[in-house]
PDB file of C-alpha atoms in Angstrom:
ATOM      1  CA  MET A   1     -15.939   7.761  16.250  1.00 72.00           C
ATOM      2  CA  GLN A   2     -18.411   7.306  13.334  1.00 88.00           C
ATOM      3  CA  GLU A   3     -18.658   4.717  10.421  1.00 93.00           C
ATOM      4  CA  GLN A   4     -21.114   4.503   7.807  1.00 94.00           C
ATOM      5  CA  ALA A   5     -21.148   2.305   4.726  1.00 96.00           C
ATOM      6  CA  PHE A   6     -21.587   3.925   1.442  1.00 96.00           C
ATOM      7  CA  ARG A   7     -22.975   3.274  -1.977  1.00 97.00           C
ATOM      8  CA  PHE A   8     -21.371   5.873  -4.169  1.00 96.00           C
ATOM      9  CA  GLY A   9     -19.467   6.821  -7.365  1.00 95.00           C
ATOM     10  CA  ARG A  10     -20.221   8.017 -10.932  1.00 94.00           C
ATOM     11  CA  ALA A  11     -22.255   4.858 -11.701  1.00 95.00           C
ATOM     12  CA  ARG A  12     -23.335   4.017  -7.964  1.00 95.00           C
ATOM     13  CA  HIS A  13     -21.114   1.095  -8.231  1.00 96.00           C
ATOM     14  CA  LEU A  14     -18.298   1.581  -5.477  1.00 97.00           C
ATOM     15  CA  ILE A  15     -18.830   0.415  -2.053  1.00 98.00           C
ATOM     16  CA  GLY A  16     -16.886   1.799   1.125  1.00 98.00           C
ATOM     17  CA  VAL A  17     -17.066   2.632   4.769  1.00 97.00           C
ATOM     18  CA  ALA A  18     -16.161   6.052   5.668  1.00 97.00           C
ATOM     19  CA  GLY A  19     -14.949   6.979   8.994  1.00 95.00           C
ATOM     20  CA  LEU A  20     -14.986  10.354  11.248  1.00 90.00           C
ATOM     21  CA  PRO A  21     -12.625  11.106  13.804  1.00 86.00           C
ATOM     22  CA  PRO A  22     -14.323  12.140  17.272  1.00 76.00           C
ATOM     23  CA  ALA A  23     -13.281  15.791  16.827  1.00 59.00           C
ATOM     24  CA  PRO A  24     -12.503  17.318  13.396  1.00 50.00           C
ATOM     25  CA  GLN A  25      -9.090  18.808  12.622  1.00 48.00           C
ATOM     26  CA  GLY A  26      -8.441  22.209  13.362  1.00 46.00           C
ATOM     27  CA  ALA A  27      -5.113  23.623  12.066  1.00 43.00           C
ATOM     28  CA  VAL A  28      -4.726  25.304   9.061  1.00 38.00           C
ATOM     29  CA  GLY A  29      -3.345  23.565   5.929  1.00 40.00           C
ATOM     30  CA  ALA A  30      -4.200  20.150   8.138  1.00 42.00           C
ATOM     31  CA  SER A  31      -7.432  20.196   8.502  1.00 51.00           C
ATOM     32  CA  THR A  32      -8.144  19.040   4.829  1.00 82.00           C
ATOM     33  CA  ILE A  33      -6.302  15.809   5.146  1.00 94.00           C
ATOM     34  CA  GLY A  34      -8.189  12.378   4.539  1.00 96.00           C
ATOM     35  CA  VAL A  35      -6.995   9.143   4.198  1.00 98.00           C
ATOM     36  CA  ILE A  36      -7.987   6.550   1.818  1.00 98.00           C
ATOM     37  CA  VAL A  37      -7.044   2.761   2.109  1.00 98.00           C
ATOM     38  CA  LEU A  38      -6.991   0.950  -1.159  1.00 98.00           C
ATOM     39  CA  ASN A  39      -7.740  -2.941  -1.835  1.00 96.00           C
ATOM     40  CA  ALA A  40      -4.562  -5.496  -1.318  1.00 95.00           C
ATOM     41  CA  GLY A  41      -5.238  -7.606  -4.554  1.00 90.00           C
ATOM     42  CA  LEU A  42      -8.475  -9.258  -4.322  1.00 91.00           C
ATOM     43  CA  VAL A  43      -9.073  -8.773  -0.738  1.00 94.00           C
ATOM     44  CA  HIS A  44     -11.978  -6.888  -0.210  1.00 95.00           C
ATOM     45  CA  ARG A  45     -11.575  -3.569   1.906  1.00 96.00           C
ATOM     46  CA  VAL A  46     -11.314  -4.994   5.119  1.00 97.00           C
ATOM     47  CA  GLY A  47      -7.925  -6.029   4.216  1.00 97.00           C
ATOM     48  CA  PRO A  48      -5.791  -9.065   4.811  1.00 96.00           C
ATOM     49  CA  PHE A  49      -6.699 -10.313   8.522  1.00 96.00           C
ATOM     50  CA  ARG A  50      -8.821  -6.941   9.009  1.00 97.00           C
ATOM     51  CA  LEU A  51      -5.612  -5.015   8.792  1.00 98.00           C
ATOM     52  CA  HIS A  52      -7.749  -1.978   7.213  1.00 98.00           C
ATOM     53  CA  VAL A  53     -10.516  -2.184   9.613  1.00 98.00           C
ATOM     54  CA  GLU A  54      -7.850  -1.802  12.296  1.00 98.00           C
ATOM     55  CA  LEU A  55      -5.701   0.808  10.548  1.00 98.00           C
ATOM     56  CA  THR A  56      -8.742   3.242   9.686  1.00 97.00           C
ATOM     57  CA  ARG A  57     -10.273   2.915  13.561  1.00 97.00           C
ATOM     58  CA  ARG A  58      -6.979   3.711  14.746  1.00 97.00           C
ATOM     59  CA  LEU A  59      -6.438   6.850  12.377  1.00 96.00           C
ATOM     60  CA  ASN A  60      -9.799   7.885  13.103  1.00 94.00           C
ATOM     61  CA  ALA A  61      -8.960   7.623  16.894  1.00 94.00           C
ATOM     62  CA  SER A  62      -5.901   9.958  15.805  1.00 94.00           C
ATOM     63  CA  GLY A  63      -8.057  12.685  14.263  1.00 93.00           C
ATOM     64  CA  TYR A  64      -8.085  11.833  10.589  1.00 95.00           C
ATOM     65  CA  PRO A  65     -11.102  10.862   8.380  1.00 96.00           C
ATOM     66  CA  THR A  66     -10.907   7.748   6.461  1.00 97.00           C
ATOM     67  CA  LEU A  67     -12.281   5.606   3.684  1.00 98.00           C
ATOM     68  CA  ARG A  68     -11.547   1.994   2.988  1.00 98.00           C
ATOM     69  CA  PHE A  69     -13.390   0.906  -0.150  1.00 98.00           C
ATOM     70  CA  ASP A  70     -13.489  -1.715  -3.031  1.00 97.00           C
ATOM     71  CA  PHE A  71     -12.515  -0.801  -6.628  1.00 97.00           C
ATOM     72  CA  SER A  72     -14.882  -1.657  -9.537  1.00 96.00           C
ATOM     73  CA  THR A  73     -15.416  -5.546  -9.777  1.00 95.00           C
ATOM     74  CA  VAL A  74     -13.516  -6.158  -6.443  1.00 95.00           C
ATOM     75  CA  GLY A  75     -15.217  -7.492  -2.857  1.00 95.00           C
ATOM     76  CA  ASP A  76     -18.838  -5.815  -2.981  1.00 95.00           C
ATOM     77  CA  SER A  77     -18.541  -3.154  -5.560  1.00 96.00           C
ATOM     78  CA  GLY A  78     -19.637  -3.890  -9.181  1.00 95.00           C
ATOM     79  CA  ALA A  79     -18.618  -2.436 -12.810  1.00 94.00           C
ATOM     80  CA  SER A  80     -19.229   0.947 -13.805  1.00 92.00           C
ATOM     81  CA  GLY A  81     -19.992  -0.466 -17.502  1.00 91.00           C
ATOM     82  CA  GLU A  82     -17.379   2.062 -18.686  1.00 91.00           C
ATOM     83  CA  SER A  83     -15.215   1.334 -21.544  1.00 90.00           C
ATOM     84  CA  GLN A  84     -11.670   1.902 -19.868  1.00 91.00           C
ATOM     85  CA  SER A  85      -8.719   0.638 -19.413  1.00 92.00           C
ATOM     86  CA  ARG A  86      -7.735  -0.924 -15.853  1.00 92.00           C
ATOM     87  CA  GLU A  87      -5.645   2.072 -14.929  1.00 94.00           C
ATOM     88  CA  GLN A  88      -8.174   4.608 -16.059  1.00 95.00           C
ATOM     89  CA  GLN A  89     -10.633   2.707 -13.878  1.00 96.00           C
ATOM     90  CA  ILE A  90      -8.791   2.665 -10.925  1.00 97.00           C
ATOM     91  CA  ILE A  91      -7.897   6.610 -11.210  1.00 97.00           C
ATOM     92  CA  ALA A  92     -11.596   7.360 -11.735  1.00 97.00           C
ATOM     93  CA  ASP A  93     -12.595   4.882  -8.815  1.00 97.00           C
ATOM     94  CA  ALA A  94      -9.859   6.900  -6.182  1.00 98.00           C
ATOM     95  CA  ASN A  95     -11.248   9.986  -7.591  1.00 97.00           C
ATOM     96  CA  ASP A  96     -14.893   8.880  -6.834  1.00 98.00           C
ATOM     97  CA  ALA A  97     -13.489   8.021  -3.258  1.00 98.00           C
ATOM     98  CA  MET A  98     -12.144  11.408  -2.815  1.00 97.00           C
ATOM     99  CA  THR A  99     -15.184  12.941  -3.508  1.00 97.00           C
ATOM    100  CA  LEU A 100     -17.310  10.821  -1.044  1.00 97.00           C
ATOM    101  CA  LEU A 101     -14.603  11.791   1.568  1.00 96.00           C
ATOM    102  CA  ARG A 102     -14.644  15.740   0.677  1.00 95.00           C
ATOM    103  CA  ARG A 103     -18.313  15.776   0.542  1.00 94.00           C
ATOM    104  CA  GLN A 104     -18.524  13.935   4.120  1.00 93.00           C
ATOM    105  CA  ALA A 105     -15.483  15.273   5.957  1.00 93.00           C
ATOM    106  CA  GLY A 106     -14.089  18.269   3.966  1.00 92.00           C
ATOM    107  CA  CYS A 107     -11.219  16.868   2.885  1.00 94.00           C
ATOM    108  CA  THR A 108      -9.294  18.625  -0.118  1.00 94.00           C
ATOM    109  CA  ARG A 109      -6.054  16.860   0.087  1.00 96.00           C
ATOM    110  CA  PHE A 110      -5.720  12.865   0.417  1.00 97.00           C
ATOM    111  CA  VAL A 111      -3.184  10.259   1.682  1.00 98.00           C
ATOM    112  CA  LEU A 112      -3.389   6.852   0.126  1.00 98.00           C
ATOM    113  CA  ILE A 113      -2.189   3.507   1.876  1.00 98.00           C
ATOM    114  CA  GLY A 114      -1.927   0.525  -0.208  1.00 98.00           C
ATOM    115  CA  LEU A 115      -0.590  -2.870   0.100  1.00 97.00           C
ATOM    116  CA  CYS A 116       1.180  -5.071  -2.540  1.00 95.00           C
ATOM    117  CA  SER A 117      -0.883  -4.303  -5.867  1.00 95.00           C
ATOM    118  CA  GLY A 118      -2.642  -1.814  -3.711  1.00 97.00           C
ATOM    119  CA  ALA A 119       0.523  -0.028  -3.499  1.00 97.00           C
ATOM    120  CA  GLN A 120       1.275   0.208  -7.374  1.00 96.00           C
ATOM    121  CA  ASN A 121      -2.606   1.387  -7.501  1.00 97.00           C
ATOM    122  CA  ALA A 122      -1.747   4.258  -5.053  1.00 98.00           C
ATOM    123  CA  HIS A 123       1.522   4.787  -6.945  1.00 98.00           C
ATOM    124  CA  THR A 124      -0.530   5.291 -10.235  1.00 97.00           C
ATOM    125  CA  VAL A 125      -3.163   7.543  -8.908  1.00 98.00           C
ATOM    126  CA  ALA A 126      -0.589   9.648  -7.274  1.00 98.00           C
ATOM    127  CA  CYS A 127       1.315  10.275 -10.452  1.00 97.00           C
ATOM    128  CA  VAL A 128      -1.521  11.767 -11.896  1.00 96.00           C
ATOM    129  CA  ASP A 129      -3.709  13.449  -8.998  1.00 96.00           C
ATOM    130  CA  ASP A 130      -2.468  16.451  -7.572  1.00 96.00           C
ATOM    131  CA  LYS A 131      -5.099  16.251  -4.702  1.00 97.00           C
ATOM    132  CA  VAL A 132      -2.837  13.467  -3.409  1.00 98.00           C
ATOM    133  CA  ALA A 133      -0.608  14.954  -0.258  1.00 97.00           C
ATOM    134  CA  GLY A 134       1.141  11.707   0.500  1.00 98.00           C
ATOM    135  CA  ALA A 135       1.050   7.907   0.165  1.00 98.00           C
ATOM    136  CA  VAL A 136       2.235   5.051   1.913  1.00 98.00           C
ATOM    137  CA  PHE A 137       3.650   2.182  -0.203  1.00 98.00           C
ATOM    138  CA  LEU A 138       3.453  -1.096   1.483  1.00 98.00           C
ATOM    139  CA  ASP A 139       5.400  -3.744  -0.143  1.00 97.00           C
ATOM    140  CA  GLY A 140       5.073  -1.854  -3.344  1.00 96.00           C
ATOM    141  CA  TYR A 141       7.466  -1.847  -6.711  1.00 96.00           C
ATOM    142  CA  ALA A 142      11.141  -3.917  -6.088  1.00 95.00           C
ATOM    143  CA  TYR A 143      13.561  -4.691  -8.216  1.00 95.00           C
ATOM    144  CA  ARG A 144      16.491  -6.942  -7.781  1.00 94.00           C
ATOM    145  CA  THR A 145      19.282  -5.030  -7.419  1.00 93.00           C
ATOM    146  CA  PHE A 146      23.029  -6.126  -7.812  1.00 89.00           C
ATOM    147  CA  GLY A 147      23.052  -5.555  -3.963  1.00 90.00           C
ATOM    148  CA  TYR A 148      19.951  -7.910  -3.732  1.00 87.00           C
ATOM    149  CA  ARG A 149      22.058 -10.771  -5.741  1.00 88.00           C
ATOM    150  CA  LEU A 150      24.993 -10.311  -3.704  1.00 89.00           C
ATOM    151  CA  ARG A 151      23.158 -10.577  -0.367  1.00 85.00           C
ATOM    152  CA  HIS A 152      20.904 -13.252  -1.952  1.00 73.00           C
ATOM    153  CA  TYR A 153      23.345 -15.767  -3.587  1.00 80.00           C
ATOM    154  CA  LEU A 154      26.620 -15.220  -1.647  1.00 75.00           C
ATOM    155  CA  PRO A 155      25.730 -16.709   1.655  1.00 71.00           C
ATOM    156  CA  ARG A 156      24.450 -19.512  -0.428  1.00 69.00           C
ATOM    157  CA  LEU A 157      27.225 -20.231  -2.374  1.00 70.00           C
ATOM    158  CA  ILE A 158      29.344 -20.659   0.616  1.00 68.00           C
ATOM    159  CA  ASP A 159      26.559 -23.236   2.461  1.00 61.00           C
ATOM    160  CA  LEU A 160      28.086 -26.564   2.234  1.00 63.00           C
ATOM    161  CA  ALA A 161      25.169 -28.209   3.842  1.00 68.00           C
ATOM    162  CA  ARG A 162      22.805 -26.476   1.157  1.00 62.00           C
ATOM    163  CA  TRP A 163      25.012 -27.943  -1.572  1.00 53.00           C
ATOM    164  CA  ARG A 164      24.562 -31.323  -0.003  1.00 64.00           C
ATOM    165  CA  ARG A 165      20.593 -31.032  -0.229  1.00 67.00           C
ATOM    166  CA  LEU A 166      20.763 -29.582  -3.605  1.00 60.00           C
ATOM    167  CA  LEU A 167      22.653 -32.583  -4.749  1.00 62.00           C
ATOM    168  CA  SER A 168      20.557 -34.976  -2.722  1.00 65.00           C
ATOM    169  CA  LEU A 169      17.337 -33.625  -4.680  1.00 64.00           C
ATOM    170  CA  HIS A 170      18.534 -33.630  -8.311  1.00 56.00           C
ATOM    171  CA  ARG A 171      16.673 -36.479  -9.265  1.00 49.00           C
ATOM    172  CA  ARG A 172      13.757 -35.556  -7.782  1.00 51.00           C
ATOM    173  CA  SER A 173      13.729 -32.262  -9.639  1.00 51.00           C
ATOM    174  CA  ALA A 174      13.845 -33.823 -12.896  1.00 43.00           C
ATOM    175  CA  GLU A 175      10.363 -35.235 -12.523  1.00 43.00           C
ATOM    176  CA  LYS A 176       8.748 -32.057 -11.260  1.00 45.00           C
ATOM    177  CA  VAL A 177       5.944 -30.507 -13.324  1.00 41.00           C
ATOM    178  CA  ARG A 178       7.062 -27.828 -15.730  1.00 45.00           C
ATOM    179  CA  GLY A 179       5.425 -24.794 -17.053  1.00 45.00           C
ATOM    180  CA  GLU A 180       2.690 -24.138 -14.458  1.00 40.00           C
ATOM    181  CA  PRO A 181       0.967 -21.000 -14.927  1.00 39.00           C
ATOM    182  CA  VAL A 182       2.008 -18.414 -12.829  1.00 37.00           C
ATOM    183  CA  PHE A 183      -0.191 -15.365 -11.780  1.00 35.00           C
ATOM    184  CA  SER A 184       1.357 -12.274 -11.394  1.00 44.00           C
ATOM    185  CA  THR A 185       0.876  -8.457 -12.666  1.00 47.00           C
ATOM    186  CA  VAL A 186       3.400  -6.902 -14.975  1.00 54.00           C
ATOM    187  CA  PRO A 187       5.372  -4.095 -12.907  1.00 71.00           C
ATOM    188  CA  SER A 188       6.355  -1.029 -14.249  1.00 88.00           C
ATOM    189  CA  PRO A 189       9.804  -0.724 -15.523  1.00 95.00           C
ATOM    190  CA  GLN A 190      12.509   0.513 -12.674  1.00 95.00           C
ATOM    191  CA  THR A 191      13.441   3.631 -14.553  1.00 96.00           C
ATOM    192  CA  VAL A 192       9.895   4.731 -14.826  1.00 97.00           C
ATOM    193  CA  VAL A 193       9.055   3.846 -11.204  1.00 97.00           C
ATOM    194  CA  ARG A 194      12.200   5.908 -10.128  1.00 97.00           C
ATOM    195  CA  ALA A 195      11.175   8.984 -12.227  1.00 97.00           C
ATOM    196  CA  ASP A 196       7.671   8.688 -10.784  1.00 98.00           C
ATOM    197  CA  LEU A 197       8.717   8.684  -7.178  1.00 98.00           C
ATOM    198  CA  ALA A 198      11.208  11.609  -7.716  1.00 98.00           C
ATOM    199  CA  GLY A 199       8.337  13.698  -9.409  1.00 97.00           C
ATOM    200  CA  MET A 200       5.696  13.283  -6.615  1.00 98.00           C
ATOM    201  CA  VAL A 201       8.626  14.434  -3.945  1.00 98.00           C
ATOM    202  CA  GLU A 202       9.153  17.574  -6.089  1.00 97.00           C
ATOM    203  CA  ARG A 203       5.449  18.045  -6.387  1.00 96.00           C
ATOM    204  CA  GLY A 204       5.841  18.476  -2.549  1.00 97.00           C
ATOM    205  CA  MET A 205       4.128  14.933  -1.692  1.00 98.00           C
ATOM    206  CA  HIS A 206       5.579  13.058   1.627  1.00 98.00           C
ATOM    207  CA  LEU A 207       5.803   9.440   1.320  1.00 98.00           C
ATOM    208  CA  CYS A 208       6.417   6.734   3.507  1.00 98.00           C
ATOM    209  CA  LEU A 209       8.024   3.214   2.221  1.00 98.00           C
ATOM    210  CA  ILE A 210       7.481   0.087   4.443  1.00 98.00           C
ATOM    211  CA  TYR A 211       8.477  -3.482   3.232  1.00 98.00           C
ATOM    212  CA  SER A 212       8.471  -6.448   4.851  1.00 97.00           C
ATOM    213  CA  GLY A 213      10.399  -9.670   4.935  1.00 95.00           C
ATOM    214  CA  GLY A 214       7.341 -11.699   3.178  1.00 94.00           C
ATOM    215  CA  ILE A 215       9.251 -10.463  -0.048  1.00 94.00           C
ATOM    216  CA  ASN A 216      12.303 -11.384   0.207  1.00 92.00           C
ATOM    217  CA  MET A 217      12.215 -12.857  -3.408  1.00 92.00           C
ATOM    218  CA  PHE A 218      12.710  -9.281  -4.536  1.00 94.00           C
ATOM    219  CA  PHE A 219      13.962  -7.075  -1.408  1.00 95.00           C
ATOM    220  CA  ASN A 220      15.970  -8.253   1.373  1.00 94.00           C
ATOM    221  CA  HIS A 221      17.644  -4.853   2.898  1.00 96.00           C
ATOM    222  CA  ALA A 222      17.089  -1.469   3.899  1.00 96.00           C
ATOM    223  CA  ARG A 223      20.155  -0.419   1.639  1.00 96.00           C
ATOM    224  CA  GLN A 224      17.910  -1.487  -1.569  1.00 97.00           C
ATOM    225  CA  PHE A 225      15.418   1.350  -1.293  1.00 97.00           C
ATOM    226  CA  ARG A 226      18.477   3.686  -2.809  1.00 97.00           C
ATOM    227  CA  GLU A 227      19.468   0.919  -4.961  1.00 96.00           C
ATOM    228  CA  CYS A 228      16.294   0.492  -6.644  1.00 96.00           C
ATOM    229  CA  PHE A 229      14.975   4.450  -6.591  1.00 97.00           C
ATOM    230  CA  GLY A 230      17.893   6.398  -6.150  1.00 96.00           C
ATOM    231  CA  GLU A 231      18.814   9.617  -4.200  1.00 96.00           C
ATOM    232  CA  VAL A 232      15.303  10.501  -3.579  1.00 97.00           C
ATOM    233  CA  MET A 233      14.754   8.030  -0.940  1.00 97.00           C
ATOM    234  CA  VAL A 234      17.059  10.196   1.715  1.00 97.00           C
ATOM    235  CA  HIS A 235      14.967  13.214   0.779  1.00 98.00           C
ATOM    236  CA  PRO A 236      13.518  14.754   4.170  1.00 97.00           C
ATOM    237  CA  ARG A 237       9.760  14.009   2.483  1.00 97.00           C
ATOM    238  CA  VAL A 238      10.656  10.441   2.155  1.00 98.00           C
ATOM    239  CA  SER A 239      10.455   7.682   5.003  1.00 98.00           C
ATOM    240  CA  THR A 240      11.799   4.116   4.490  1.00 98.00           C
ATOM    241  CA  ARG A 241      11.624   1.055   6.725  1.00 97.00           C
ATOM    242  CA  PHE A 242      12.445  -2.458   6.063  1.00 97.00           C
ATOM    243  CA  VAL A 243      11.006  -4.949   8.840  1.00 96.00           C
ATOM    244  CA  ARG A 244      12.849  -8.471   8.125  1.00 95.00           C
ATOM    245  CA  GLU A 245      10.827 -10.393  10.468  1.00 95.00           C
ATOM    246  CA  THR A 246       7.609  -9.576   9.180  1.00 96.00           C
ATOM    247  CA  ASP A 247       5.431 -11.574   6.594  1.00 95.00           C
ATOM    248  CA  HIS A 248       3.738  -9.922   3.651  1.00 96.00           C
ATOM    249  CA  THR A 249       0.072  -9.797   5.118  1.00 95.00           C
ATOM    250  CA  TYR A 250       0.786  -8.890   8.778  1.00 96.00           C
ATOM    251  CA  VAL A 251      -0.661 -12.375   9.860  1.00 96.00           C
ATOM    252  CA  LEU A 252       0.456 -11.821  13.207  1.00 97.00           C
ATOM    253  CA  VAL A 253      -1.339  -9.232  15.776  1.00 97.00           C
ATOM    254  CA  ASP A 254       1.752  -7.807  17.129  1.00 97.00           C
ATOM    255  CA  ASP A 255       2.958  -7.095  13.692  1.00 97.00           C
ATOM    256  CA  ARG A 256      -0.528  -5.509  12.287  1.00 97.00           C
ATOM    257  CA  LYS A 257      -0.164  -3.353  15.632  1.00 98.00           C
ATOM    258  CA  ARG A 258       3.495  -2.054  14.988  1.00 97.00           C
ATOM    259  CA  LEU A 259       2.664  -1.295  11.490  1.00 98.00           C
ATOM    260  CA  ILE A 260      -0.275   0.750  12.342  1.00 98.00           C
ATOM    261  CA  ASP A 261       1.780   2.550  14.966  1.00 98.00           C
ATOM    262  CA  GLN A 262       4.466   3.052  12.454  1.00 98.00           C
ATOM    263  CA  ILE A 263       1.991   4.363   9.936  1.00 98.00           C
ATOM    264  CA  ASP A 264      -0.107   6.792  12.720  1.00 97.00           C
ATOM    265  CA  GLY A 265       3.254   8.191  13.871  1.00 97.00           C
ATOM    266  CA  TRP A 266       4.193   9.225  10.383  1.00 98.00           C
ATOM    267  CA  LEU A 267       1.012  10.707   9.591  1.00 97.00           C
ATOM    268  CA  LEU A 268       0.795  12.656  12.539  1.00 96.00           C
ATOM    269  CA  SER A 269       4.544  13.786  12.053  1.00 96.00           C
ATOM    270  CA  ASN A 270       3.945  14.782   8.282  1.00 96.00           C
ATOM    271  CA  PHE A 271       0.319  15.617   8.794  1.00 95.00           C
ATOM    272  CA  PRO A 272      -0.164  17.104  12.078  1.00 92.00           C
ATOM    273  CA  LEU A 273      -3.605  17.668  13.434  1.00 83.00           C
ATOM    274  CA  ALA A 274      -5.089  20.332  15.966  1.00 63.00           C
ATOM    275  CA  GLN A 275      -8.227  19.318  17.778  1.00 44.00           C
ATOM    276  CA  ALA A 276     -11.535  21.197  17.859  1.00 36.00           C
ATOM    277  CA  ALA A 277     -14.841  21.020  19.668  1.00 32.00           C
ATOM    278  CA  ALA A 278     -17.215  18.604  17.801  1.00 38.00           C
ATOM    279  CA  ALA A 279     -17.111  15.911  14.979  1.00 45.00           C
ATOM    280  CA  PRO A 280     -19.376  16.749  11.798  1.00 51.00           C
ATOM    281  CA  VAL A 281     -22.287  14.657  11.006  1.00 54.00           C
ATOM    282  CA  MET A 282     -22.127  11.806   8.780  1.00 60.00           C
ATOM    283  CA  ARG A 283     -24.047  12.893   5.447  1.00 57.00           C
ATOM    284  CA  ALA A 284     -26.138  10.520   3.372  1.00 54.00           C
ATOM    285  CA  GLU A 285     -24.401  10.081  -0.041  1.00 52.00           C
ATOM    286  CA  LEU A 286     -27.291   8.828  -2.651  1.00 46.00           C
ATOM    287  CA  GLU A 287     -27.650   5.500  -0.887  1.00 46.00           C
ATOM    288  CA  THR A 288     -26.406   4.485   2.352  1.00 42.00           C
ATOM    289  CA  LEU A 289     -25.822   0.651   3.387  1.00 45.00           C
ATOM    290  CA  PRO A 290     -26.455  -0.712   6.994  1.00 37.00           C
TER     291      PRO A 290
END
């Protein structure tokens, strides 16, 4: 495996680490796939608890070229100096990342991987860029459906011990500070996201949705994939998995290992590789970083 840090992009403002497998891919049609891992919120390119480092190195070992990078103004990346909306900037940054991986490894099609807001950003790019052949959405868009509310509230309604605790805390609840600021992004409407996912599959994309128990305030059962996004969730090119016992940031080593195993297996199944003799040499891209 070769890894090298790069400064790249239309304004040379982006920082990322590209990794090449020990042997290039050799199958016609599969040899062009590269994997790009996007920031999880404001966490820089290593990912929460180094998840992105462990993931990309595992995928390199399996035979996939990878890039983990920071979007504009996140982590080590600077501003492009352009007058753009955040959505336009994300799309342009992702295109710069694809250009880098194409130059370094010959990739012409890409799989995007993102956690939380990274999944939303991957969704945004996948909607408009035909070079995206697949995406892994980790704790991406989720909506409280009727089924969610039944599963969430019904057990609480019949829990007598819970009612006693609530009554005992009633006085203190009135003393709590109200109006505290909430920092969150406004999600796209459910109908829009549902149509987006259907359009991705219709274009031939492969999708993998893996949700954790860490977002149980929005998502609490495997059935909710279909409740949220409709019949497209049972399409052969769509894989879904709900892991109730896992937290949102995969803090436990074993949880990260299982997640990486799942993503690696999904990639090998949907974008199979054939090994060749020697790895390509990493080329300098404008300016390299140690």
